[in-house]
Amino acid sequence: IQGGARRTYPFSPVVESVAVCLKTDGRPLNTRIELLQGPNNIKQVMEIYTEDGMDRPFFAVIETPGSGNVVRIVNTATVEFPLTA
């Protein structure tokens, strides 16, 4: 995901939790993870920062109760700092 970009990941209503793993090629990782239910209804937000996304990647398991959930990952860094989700 390029710096400044966002990507959404919809999934089935039967999914009870999702695993999120974010890393970079050794550059800083600066991102926001949002759990949405319905269009633009944010249920949970996580702001993530680490100096080195290769040595210290981010990993989390997010509970997703209900239906219509979507995980949105926003790379809040500049375009020079892409990340892998």
XYZ file of N, CA, C and O in Angstrom:
340
model
N 0.866 -1.165 0.000
C 0.000 0.000 0.000
C 0.912 1.227 0.000
O 1.718 1.392 0.911
N 0.795 2.044 -1.013
C 1.628 3.230 -1.127
C 1.295 4.235 -0.033
O 0.202 4.246 0.508
N 2.247 5.104 0.268
C 2.021 6.152 1.257
C 0.865 7.042 0.839
O 0.734 7.397 -0.325
N 0.000 7.372 1.779
C -1.159 8.200 1.501
C -2.353 7.435 0.951
O -3.432 7.996 0.815
N -2.177 6.161 0.644
C -3.262 5.358 0.055
C -4.016 4.610 1.143
O -3.556 4.460 2.268
N -5.200 4.132 0.768
C -6.004 3.303 1.667
C -6.506 2.096 0.898
O -6.733 2.159 -0.302
N -6.691 1.004 1.611
C -7.209 -0.218 1.001
C -8.207 -0.836 1.951
O -7.993 -0.868 3.158
N -9.316 -1.318 1.404
C -10.347 -1.953 2.222
C -10.380 -3.449 1.945
O -10.132 -3.891 0.826
N -10.697 -4.210 2.985
C -10.761 -5.666 2.909
C -12.103 -6.137 3.463
O -12.252 -6.311 4.675
N -13.109 -6.324 2.600
C -14.387 -6.875 3.079
C -14.257 -8.387 3.292
O -13.383 -9.034 2.717
N -15.128 -8.931 4.120
C -15.131 -10.373 4.357
C -16.528 -10.831 4.731
O -17.410 -10.026 5.006
N -16.711 -12.122 4.763
C -18.011 -12.750 4.990
C -18.528 -12.481 6.408
O -17.735 -12.384 7.352
N -19.846 -12.404 6.581
C -20.413 -12.201 7.929
C -20.132 -13.351 8.897
O -20.224 -13.163 10.105
N -19.790 -14.540 8.406
C -19.508 -15.661 9.302
C -18.108 -15.580 9.916
O -17.801 -16.321 10.837
N -17.268 -14.671 9.443
C -15.922 -14.503 9.988
C -16.036 -13.828 11.355
O -16.660 -12.780 11.488
N -15.440 -14.443 12.390
C -15.532 -13.916 13.746
C -14.336 -13.059 14.137
O -14.423 -12.267 15.068
N -13.206 -13.235 13.445
C -12.027 -12.413 13.717
C -11.117 -12.442 12.493
O -11.182 -13.362 11.686
N -10.281 -11.411 12.368
C -9.332 -11.330 11.263
C -7.947 -11.045 11.825
O -7.803 -10.365 12.839
N -6.929 -11.580 11.165
C -5.545 -11.311 11.531
C -5.004 -10.248 10.586
O -5.209 -10.327 9.374
N -4.323 -9.261 11.153
C -3.736 -8.180 10.367
C -2.232 -8.185 10.619
O -1.790 -8.145 11.770
N -1.451 -8.251 9.547
C 0.004 -8.200 9.646
C 0.489 -7.098 8.715
O 0.190 -7.124 7.518
N 1.225 -6.133 9.261
C 1.752 -5.021 8.492
C 3.259 -4.981 8.639
O 3.788 -5.141 9.746
N 3.966 -4.744 7.527
C 5.423 -4.645 7.575
C 5.904 -3.737 6.449
O 5.139 -3.410 5.528
N 7.164 -3.335 6.541
C 7.789 -2.529 5.503
C 9.108 -3.176 5.118
O 9.475 -4.224 5.652
N 9.845 -2.523 4.242
C 11.146 -3.051 3.809
C 12.287 -2.501 4.661
O 13.417 -2.397 4.206
N 12.009 -2.145 5.899
C 13.018 -1.609 6.800
C 12.818 -0.129 7.086
O 13.541 0.463 7.877
N 11.836 0.455 6.462
C 11.521 1.871 6.674
C 10.476 2.004 7.780
O 9.894 1.020 8.217
N 10.205 3.241 8.231
C 9.177 3.437 9.264
C 7.793 2.986 8.790
O 7.472 3.065 7.609
N 7.013 2.498 9.725
C 5.642 2.073 9.475
C 4.733 3.039 10.225
O 4.816 3.157 11.447
N 3.895 3.755 9.500
C 2.988 4.735 10.094
C 1.628 4.549 9.420
O 1.459 4.909 8.257
N 0.679 3.961 10.132
C -0.588 3.591 9.506
C -1.746 3.660 10.496
O -1.542 3.757 11.699
N -2.944 3.604 9.952
C -4.168 3.551 10.753
C -4.988 2.358 10.270
O -5.200 2.184 9.079
N -5.453 1.548 11.215
C -6.312 0.404 10.910
C -7.691 0.728 11.454
O -7.836 1.105 12.624
N -8.711 0.590 10.616
C -10.082 0.899 11.011
C -10.965 -0.318 10.789
O -10.879 -0.958 9.750
N -11.798 -0.633 11.762
C -12.828 -1.659 11.604
C -14.137 -0.918 11.399
O -14.557 -0.145 12.260
N -14.739 -1.102 10.236
C -15.990 -0.428 9.904
C -17.124 -1.435 9.856
O -16.929 -2.586 9.464
N -18.310 -0.989 10.238
C -19.518 -1.800 10.083
C -20.522 -0.932 9.333
O -21.051 0.028 9.874
N -20.729 -1.265 8.078
C -21.556 -0.427 7.218
C -20.706 0.662 6.588
O -19.516 0.773 6.863
N -21.307 1.481 5.755
C -20.538 2.512 5.055
C -20.090 3.641 5.992
O -20.916 4.338 6.572
N -18.796 3.772 6.153
C -18.168 4.840 6.941
C -18.625 4.915 8.397
O -18.612 5.978 9.004
N -19.053 3.782 8.973
C -19.390 3.715 10.392
C -18.229 3.029 11.109
O -18.160 1.803 11.158
N -17.313 3.813 11.660
C -16.098 3.270 12.262
C -16.407 2.736 13.658
O -16.917 3.449 14.510
N -16.084 1.451 13.890
C -16.286 0.813 15.190
C -15.030 0.855 16.046
O -15.097 0.950 17.256
N -13.857 0.732 15.400
C -12.603 0.679 16.138
C -11.500 1.254 15.271
O -11.476 1.033 14.052
N -10.557 1.978 15.889
C -9.422 2.569 15.168
C -8.146 2.280 15.942
O -8.119 2.381 17.172
N -7.084 1.916 15.221
C -5.760 1.734 15.813
C -4.771 2.569 15.018
O -4.715 2.452 13.791
N -4.009 3.407 15.701
C -2.924 4.170 15.084
C -1.625 3.419 15.384
O -1.319 3.151 16.545
N -0.868 3.097 14.346
C 0.335 2.280 14.489
C 1.546 3.062 14.017
O 1.514 3.666 12.941
N 2.645 3.019 14.807
C 3.913 3.593 14.374
C 5.048 2.734 14.892
O 5.054 2.331 16.061
N 6.010 2.442 14.028
C 7.249 1.786 14.424
C 8.360 2.296 13.517
O 8.122 2.622 12.359
N 9.569 2.409 14.063
C 10.710 2.947 13.317
C 11.136 2.040 12.161
O 11.580 2.529 11.136
N 11.042 0.734 12.365
C 11.514 -0.212 11.360
C 10.481 -1.317 11.205
O 10.372 -2.192 12.052
N 9.732 -1.272 10.120
C 8.664 -2.237 9.895
C 9.131 -3.618 9.493
O 8.317 -4.533 9.382
N 10.443 -3.800 9.276
C 10.955 -5.138 8.987
C 11.376 -5.825 10.294
O 11.023 -6.967 10.537
N 12.115 -5.112 11.130
C 12.542 -5.674 12.413
C 11.391 -5.762 13.404
O 11.355 -6.655 14.242
N 10.444 -4.809 13.329
C 9.319 -4.767 14.259
C 8.005 -4.616 13.493
O 7.366 -3.563 13.539
N 7.574 -5.661 12.797
C 6.279 -5.586 12.097
C 5.134 -5.572 13.108
O 5.315 -5.912 14.276
N 3.948 -5.186 12.635
C 2.761 -5.141 13.491
C 1.872 -6.323 13.172
O 1.634 -6.633 12.004
N 1.357 -6.987 14.220
C 0.441 -8.108 14.042
C -0.652 -8.003 15.092
O -0.373 -7.754 16.268
N -1.904 -8.179 14.671
C -3.035 -8.146 15.610
C -4.149 -9.040 15.097
O -4.301 -9.230 13.891
N -4.934 -9.562 16.025
C -6.157 -10.285 15.704
C -7.306 -9.403 16.183
O -7.356 -9.015 17.344
N -8.215 -9.075 15.252
C -9.318 -8.162 15.547
C -10.623 -8.937 15.523
O -10.927 -9.603 14.530
N -11.371 -8.871 16.608
C -12.694 -9.495 16.665
C -13.649 -8.711 15.764
O -13.615 -7.483 15.738
N -14.506 -9.432 15.018
C -15.422 -8.791 14.065
C -16.848 -9.298 14.250
O -17.392 -9.961 13.381
N -17.480 -8.969 15.391
C -18.850 -9.442 15.602
C -19.834 -8.724 14.686
O -19.614 -7.590 14.278
N -20.913 -9.397 14.358
C -21.943 -8.791 13.509
C -21.663 -9.006 12.037
O -20.781 -9.763 11.646
N -22.427 -8.305 11.207
C -22.269 -8.468 9.759
C -21.945 -7.119 9.131
O -22.112 -6.067 9.750
N -21.480 -7.151 7.904
C -21.160 -5.934 7.171
C -19.854 -5.294 7.589
O -19.642 -4.111 7.382
N -18.955 -6.072 8.195
C -17.674 -5.530 8.648
C -16.668 -5.444 7.511
O -16.640 -6.278 6.615
N -15.823 -4.424 7.597
C -14.749 -4.203 6.622
C -13.545 -3.689 7.399
O -13.689 -2.875 8.311
N -12.360 -4.174 7.060
C -11.130 -3.620 7.617
C -10.553 -2.669 6.584
O -10.385 -3.034 5.421
N -10.266 -1.435 7.023
C -9.659 -0.447 6.134
C -8.291 -0.089 6.702
O -8.163 0.246 7.876
N -7.267 -0.185 5.840
C -5.899 0.160 6.235
C -5.512 1.416 5.481
O -5.584 1.468 4.251
N -5.101 2.448 6.236
C -4.719 3.733 5.662
C -3.242 3.950 5.962
O -2.845 4.004 7.135
N -2.422 4.050 4.920
C -1.014 4.351 5.109
C -0.889 5.860 5.287
O -1.016 6.618 4.331
N -0.660 6.312 6.523
C -0.602 7.737 6.816
C 0.767 8.338 6.555
O 0.967 9.531 6.744
N 1.718 7.530 6.113
C 3.053 8.020 5.770
C 3.029 8.647 4.365
O 2.046 8.537 3.638
N 4.142 9.267 4.004
C 4.250 9.844 2.659
C 4.504 8.749 1.637
O 4.756 7.595 1.988
N 4.453 9.109 0.358
C 4.539 8.138 -0.722
C 5.865 7.366 -0.728
O 5.941 6.256 -1.247
N 6.898 7.892 -0.094
C 8.196 7.213 -0.047
C 8.218 6.017 0.893
O 9.186 5.268 0.917
N 7.147 5.838 1.692
C 7.124 4.799 2.707
C 5.959 3.835 2.508
O 4.976 3.865 3.253
N 6.042 2.939 1.509
C 4.965 1.947 1.300
C 5.000 0.880 2.389
O 6.006 0.703 3.090
N 3.904 0.153 2.528
C 3.833 -0.953 3.481
C 3.184 -2.149 2.802
O 2.531 -2.028 1.771
N 3.375 -3.300 3.423
C 2.779 -4.543 2.946
C 1.757 -5.012 3.971
O 2.083 -5.090 5.160
N 0.534 -5.289 3.516
C -0.519 -5.758 4.420
C -0.886 -7.186 4.066
O -0.856 -7.587 2.940
